[in-house]
XYZ file of N, CA and C in Angstrom:
453
model
N 138.432 96.834 93.229
C 137.077 96.882 93.771
C 136.859 98.234 94.448
N 135.837 98.935 94.054
C 135.618 100.278 94.601
C 134.804 100.274 95.894
N 134.281 99.111 96.310
C 133.521 99.028 97.553
C 134.390 98.413 98.640
N 134.333 98.967 99.838
C 135.117 98.365 100.927
C 134.533 97.013 101.319
N 135.398 96.151 101.806
C 134.944 94.840 102.253
C 134.196 95.013 103.585
N 132.990 94.515 103.630
C 132.179 94.613 104.842
C 132.199 93.258 105.527
N 132.641 93.274 106.759
C 132.715 92.047 107.531
C 131.582 92.006 108.553
N 131.341 90.824 109.066
C 130.246 90.599 110.022
C 130.330 91.543 111.226
N 131.529 91.763 111.757
C 131.660 92.640 112.927
C 131.332 94.093 112.587
N 131.530 94.516 111.334
C 131.134 95.862 110.919
C 129.612 96.016 110.988
N 128.918 95.002 110.533
C 127.449 95.028 110.556
C 126.961 95.054 111.995
N 127.541 94.216 112.848
C 127.145 94.173 114.259
C 127.360 95.533 114.912
N 128.526 96.140 114.686
C 128.818 97.453 115.270
C 127.859 98.514 114.735
N 127.513 98.410 113.460
C 126.557 99.353 112.882
C 125.202 99.260 113.537
N 124.713 98.039 113.768
C 123.424 97.867 114.429
C 123.458 98.332 115.878
N 124.589 98.113 116.551
C 124.710 98.562 117.936
C 124.594 100.080 118.046
N 125.034 100.778 117.015
C 125.012 102.248 117.024
C 123.936 102.813 116.094
N 122.960 101.982 115.715
C 121.945 102.374 114.739
C 121.237 103.670 115.120
N 120.768 103.772 116.363
C 120.017 104.965 116.776
C 120.889 106.212 116.737
N 122.145 106.079 117.163
C 123.057 107.219 117.167
C 123.400 107.645 115.742
N 123.684 106.665 114.887
C 124.116 106.971 113.523
C 122.990 107.454 112.617
N 121.774 106.961 112.845
C 120.675 107.254 111.916
C 119.521 108.036 112.525
N 119.522 108.189 113.853
C 118.397 108.792 114.567
C 117.123 107.972 114.365
N 117.294 106.672 114.109
C 116.179 105.750 113.911
C 115.696 105.255 115.272
N 114.443 105.488 115.554
C 113.867 105.094 116.837
C 112.688 104.162 116.606
N 112.315 103.436 117.647
C 111.120 102.621 117.575
C 111.346 101.154 117.298
N 112.573 100.737 117.090
C 112.860 99.311 116.933
C 113.410 98.793 118.244
N 112.626 97.954 118.882
C 112.997 97.326 120.156
C 113.579 98.371 121.104
N 112.858 99.462 121.243
C 113.316 100.578 122.065
C 112.744 100.459 123.469
N 113.617 100.550 124.462
C 113.186 100.486 125.860
C 112.768 101.879 126.290
N 111.498 101.994 126.714
C 110.952 103.279 127.116
C 110.913 103.445 128.626
N 111.034 102.347 129.367
C 110.981 102.441 130.813
C 111.408 101.150 131.467
N 111.672 101.262 132.769
C 112.047 100.095 133.563
C 111.238 100.093 134.845
N 110.964 98.898 135.353
C 110.193 98.662 136.582
C 108.846 99.376 136.550
N 107.977 99.029 135.671
C 108.039 97.893 134.765
C 108.812 98.218 133.480
N 109.287 97.177 132.850
C 109.940 97.339 131.556
C 108.876 97.685 130.521
N 109.150 98.716 129.736
C 108.260 99.102 128.634
C 109.106 99.094 127.367
N 108.696 98.264 126.416
C 109.403 98.144 125.140
C 108.432 98.471 124.023
N 108.889 99.272 123.068
C 108.091 99.472 121.862
C 108.874 98.918 120.687
N 108.136 98.446 119.693
C 108.777 97.942 118.491
C 107.851 98.175 117.307
N 108.425 98.685 116.232
C 107.629 99.042 115.063
C 107.418 97.893 114.081
N 107.755 96.670 114.486
C 107.480 95.510 113.621
C 105.978 95.468 113.324
N 105.630 95.289 112.060
C 104.217 95.341 111.679
C 103.857 94.341 110.580
N 104.805 93.486 110.218
C 104.502 92.453 109.226
C 104.887 91.093 109.802
N 104.585 90.052 109.074
C 104.822 88.693 109.577
C 106.282 88.455 109.967
N 107.192 88.816 109.112
C 108.610 88.553 109.383
C 109.085 89.286 110.626
N 108.763 90.559 110.720
C 109.203 91.351 111.862
C 108.556 90.930 113.164
N 107.252 90.673 113.122
C 106.548 90.280 114.347
C 106.944 88.902 114.835
N 107.254 88.026 113.927
C 107.699 86.686 114.324
C 108.969 86.796 115.173
N 109.892 87.618 114.737
C 111.142 87.826 115.479
C 110.875 88.559 116.792
N 110.092 89.629 116.730
C 109.814 90.423 117.935
C 109.125 89.587 119.006
N 108.154 88.774 118.624
C 107.442 87.958 119.613
C 108.339 86.861 120.172
N 109.224 86.320 119.345
C 110.179 85.325 119.835
C 111.089 85.943 120.898
N 111.585 87.142 120.633
C 112.457 87.822 121.587
C 111.690 88.232 122.841
N 110.466 88.643 122.677
C 109.636 89.058 123.812
C 109.412 87.902 124.775
N 109.234 86.712 124.240
C 109.023 85.526 125.087
C 110.252 85.199 125.934
N 111.433 85.612 125.494
C 112.671 85.315 126.216
C 112.879 86.198 127.441
N 112.200 87.314 127.514
C 112.424 88.264 128.607
C 111.673 87.811 129.854
N 112.365 87.678 130.989
C 111.676 87.296 132.231
C 110.672 88.370 132.655
N 109.492 87.919 133.049
C 108.432 88.844 133.463
C 107.368 88.061 134.206
N 106.609 88.768 135.044
C 105.472 88.114 135.689
C 104.285 88.079 134.732
N 103.883 89.239 134.241
C 102.782 89.325 133.285
C 103.217 90.177 132.102
N 102.635 89.863 130.966
C 102.887 90.629 129.751
C 101.633 91.424 129.415
N 101.819 92.728 129.211
C 100.739 93.629 128.807
C 101.102 94.149 127.418
N 100.156 94.070 126.482
C 100.434 94.465 125.104
C 99.478 95.565 124.677
N 100.039 96.731 124.347
C 99.280 97.821 123.738
C 99.414 97.595 122.243
N 98.287 97.323 121.593
C 98.323 96.896 120.198
C 97.394 97.726 119.328
N 97.939 98.192 118.231
C 97.151 98.887 117.223
C 97.702 98.541 115.851
N 96.837 98.563 114.851
C 97.248 98.234 113.484
C 96.558 99.169 112.505
N 96.980 99.119 111.260
C 96.311 99.906 110.224
C 95.242 99.051 109.546
N 94.269 99.712 108.962
C 93.091 98.997 108.444
C 93.257 98.422 107.041
N 94.402 98.623 106.420
C 94.568 98.105 105.061
C 95.517 96.907 104.993
N 95.713 96.254 106.129
C 96.553 95.047 106.167
C 95.703 93.855 106.556
N 96.126 92.694 106.133
C 95.478 91.458 106.548
C 96.037 91.092 107.919
N 95.338 91.498 108.961
C 95.899 91.339 110.301
C 95.755 89.928 110.855
N 94.938 89.113 110.236
C 94.798 87.739 110.727
C 96.143 87.020 110.731
N 96.970 87.302 109.743
C 98.282 86.665 109.667
C 99.177 87.088 110.832
N 99.135 88.368 111.193
C 100.031 88.828 112.259
C 99.500 88.505 113.656
N 98.186 88.452 113.824
C 97.633 88.182 115.153
C 98.041 86.809 115.669
N 98.287 85.887 114.776
C 98.665 84.538 115.197
C 100.017 84.494 115.904
N 100.837 85.521 115.741
C 102.158 85.541 116.382
C 102.108 86.028 117.834
N 101.046 86.720 118.212
C 100.982 87.315 119.544
C 100.637 86.272 120.603
N 101.245 86.383 121.789
C 101.027 85.390 122.846
C 99.627 85.488 123.470
N 99.002 84.352 123.687
C 97.647 84.318 124.244
C 97.635 84.602 125.740
N 98.769 84.455 126.412
C 98.786 84.678 127.862
C 98.876 86.161 128.237
N 99.044 87.040 127.273
C 99.164 88.474 127.547
C 97.799 89.108 127.809
N 97.853 90.284 128.415
C 96.676 91.123 128.605
C 96.772 92.216 127.547
N 95.713 92.384 126.758
C 95.758 93.301 125.617
C 94.988 94.588 125.870
N 95.557 95.665 125.309
C 94.974 97.000 125.345
C 94.920 97.434 123.877
N 93.773 97.211 123.252
C 93.630 97.479 121.826
C 93.373 98.969 121.613
N 94.071 99.542 120.626
C 93.983 100.982 120.401
C 93.994 101.292 118.914
N 93.422 102.432 118.583
C 93.454 102.918 117.210
C 94.528 103.993 117.108
N 95.434 103.809 116.170
C 96.440 104.845 115.907
C 95.733 106.101 115.422
N 96.259 107.242 115.763
C 95.632 108.520 115.439
C 95.946 108.947 114.001
N 95.522 108.106 113.065
C 95.653 108.387 111.635
C 94.399 107.830 110.953
N 94.039 108.332 109.789
C 92.852 107.804 109.105
C 92.928 106.298 108.831
N 94.119 105.760 108.588
C 94.283 104.328 108.303
C 94.217 103.448 109.547
N 94.195 104.036 110.731
C 94.170 103.244 111.948
C 92.914 102.392 112.023
N 93.069 101.110 112.350
C 91.926 100.214 112.491
C 91.240 100.508 113.814
N 89.923 100.614 113.770
C 89.128 100.858 114.963
C 89.469 99.816 116.036
N 89.666 100.266 117.263
C 90.084 99.376 118.352
C 89.056 98.284 118.636
N 87.776 98.568 118.452
C 86.734 97.564 118.694
C 86.759 96.472 117.621
N 87.032 96.865 116.391
C 87.172 95.893 115.304
C 88.412 95.028 115.552
N 89.495 95.663 115.975
C 90.719 94.925 116.286
C 90.465 93.921 117.404
N 89.744 94.334 118.427
C 89.432 93.432 119.541
C 88.627 92.229 119.054
N 87.637 92.456 118.214
C 86.831 91.358 117.664
C 87.701 90.366 116.891
N 88.596 90.890 116.065
C 89.482 90.017 115.285
C 90.449 89.271 116.204
N 90.953 89.951 117.229
C 91.899 89.342 118.166
C 91.236 88.259 119.013
N 89.964 88.430 119.323
C 89.226 87.416 120.096
C 89.280 86.056 119.402
N 89.287 86.050 118.086
C 89.335 84.797 117.322
C 90.668 84.061 117.501
N 91.685 84.783 117.984
C 92.999 84.195 118.235
C 93.247 84.038 119.736
N 92.189 84.178 120.512
C 92.246 84.050 121.967
C 93.136 85.109 122.614
N 93.187 86.287 122.000
C 93.912 87.430 122.559
C 92.883 88.275 123.296
N 92.972 88.313 124.607
C 91.932 88.922 125.438
C 92.376 90.274 125.988
N 91.442 91.217 125.967
C 91.735 92.535 126.498
C 90.590 93.485 126.262
N 90.892 94.768 126.398
C 89.894 95.827 126.260
C 90.289 96.784 125.144
N 89.298 97.495 124.626
C 89.521 98.492 123.579
C 89.599 99.882 124.189
N 90.435 100.727 123.599
C 90.605 102.095 124.073
C 90.528 103.054 122.900
N 90.127 104.267 123.197
C 89.906 105.251 122.141
C 91.193 105.795 121.540
N 92.312 105.584 122.224
C 93.579 106.088 121.707
C 94.736 105.253 122.244
N 95.868 105.390 121.611
C 97.081 104.723 122.073
C 97.456 105.274 123.446
N 97.327 106.561 123.613
C 97.642 107.199 124.893
C 96.806 106.612 126.030
N 95.502 106.458 125.797
C 94.622 105.891 126.830
C 94.962 104.427 127.106
N 95.272 103.680 126.070
C 95.625 102.266 126.235
C 96.902 102.125 127.050
N 97.909 102.915 126.739
C 99.174 102.846 127.477
C 98.987 103.322 128.916
N 98.178 104.343 129.095
C 97.906 104.831 130.448
C 97.277 103.726 131.304
N 96.330 102.985 130.745
C 95.695 101.897 131.487
C 96.671 100.759 131.735
N 97.494 100.426 130.747
C 98.487 99.370 130.933
C 99.424 99.734 132.079
N 99.873 100.972 132.128
C 100.763 101.418 133.207
C 100.069 101.352 134.566
N 98.783 101.590 134.567
C 98.015 101.542 135.811
C 97.867 100.103 136.320
N 97.839 99.138 135.415
C 97.550 97.745 135.758
C 98.794 96.892 136.046
N 99.983 97.386 135.776
C 101.186 96.563 135.901
C 101.787 96.593 137.297
N 102.593 95.564 137.557
C 103.471 95.588 138.729
C 104.885 95.807 138.201
N 105.824 96.045 139.088
C 107.178 96.383 138.624
C 107.891 95.235 137.918
N 107.430 93.997 138.105
C 108.053 92.849 137.434
C 107.328 92.451 136.155
N 106.356 93.232 135.741
C 105.636 92.982 134.498
C 106.367 93.655 133.340
N 105.884 93.394 132.137
C 106.450 94.002 130.945
C 105.313 94.531 130.083
N 105.483 95.735 129.569
C 104.530 96.324 128.616
C 105.224 96.379 127.259
N 104.542 95.820 126.260
C 105.016 95.878 124.878
C 104.043 96.742 124.095
N 104.556 97.709 123.353
C 103.727 98.582 122.522
C 104.104 98.332 121.075
N 103.110 97.977 120.239
C 103.459 97.718 118.853
C 102.279 97.415 117.958
N 102.594 96.764 116.837
C 101.605 96.408 115.834
C 101.645 97.316 114.624
N 102.162 98.532 114.831
C 102.200 99.513 113.751
C 103.257 100.570 114.059
N 103.913 101.033 113.041
C 104.859 102.132 113.195
C 104.144 103.365 113.740
N 102.890 103.551 113.339
C 102.128 104.716 113.776
C 101.814 104.652 115.270
N 101.553 103.463 115.786
C 101.304 103.286 117.223
C 102.569 103.625 117.998
N 103.689 103.097 117.555
C 104.966 103.354 118.221
C 105.303 104.841 118.182
N 105.051 105.497 117.059
C 105.342 106.924 116.925
C 104.600 107.758 117.967
N 103.437 107.287 118.392
C 102.657 108.036 119.381
C 103.220 107.931 120.786
N 104.087 106.955 121.052
C 104.608 106.786 122.412
C 106.064 107.201 122.566
N 106.773 107.435 121.462
C 108.179 107.834 121.609
C 108.357 109.324 121.376
């Protein structure tokens, strides 16, 4: 056999060193503490389902979500995964495919996701940071492009 045997612990060690080995950023990356700021580039049903499950496990007083998506995806499917108890800061990624933040807010309202629209990811994150306490958590995501703007 010309391929080495890969065992479960090899995979675990590889994931633990993923950023160092690949320079891959933006997957469940901690950007700050007190308050905790996490960004994640999950942008489809499978990825967001996992990310939101993990997000719910983290102790926090309030959850603030900076959310942006691209305009060529069916976002109704992904919006259903986001927690209704969070405070949302809807933003448009700075790319032509970025979905307008006001349109995103309208679509999110149908899923009882409440918040405000901002002209940019930078403005949305700035407001989220202004509104948090040290025991809150800010999650930035919805699109790889949104995450790229904050890391």
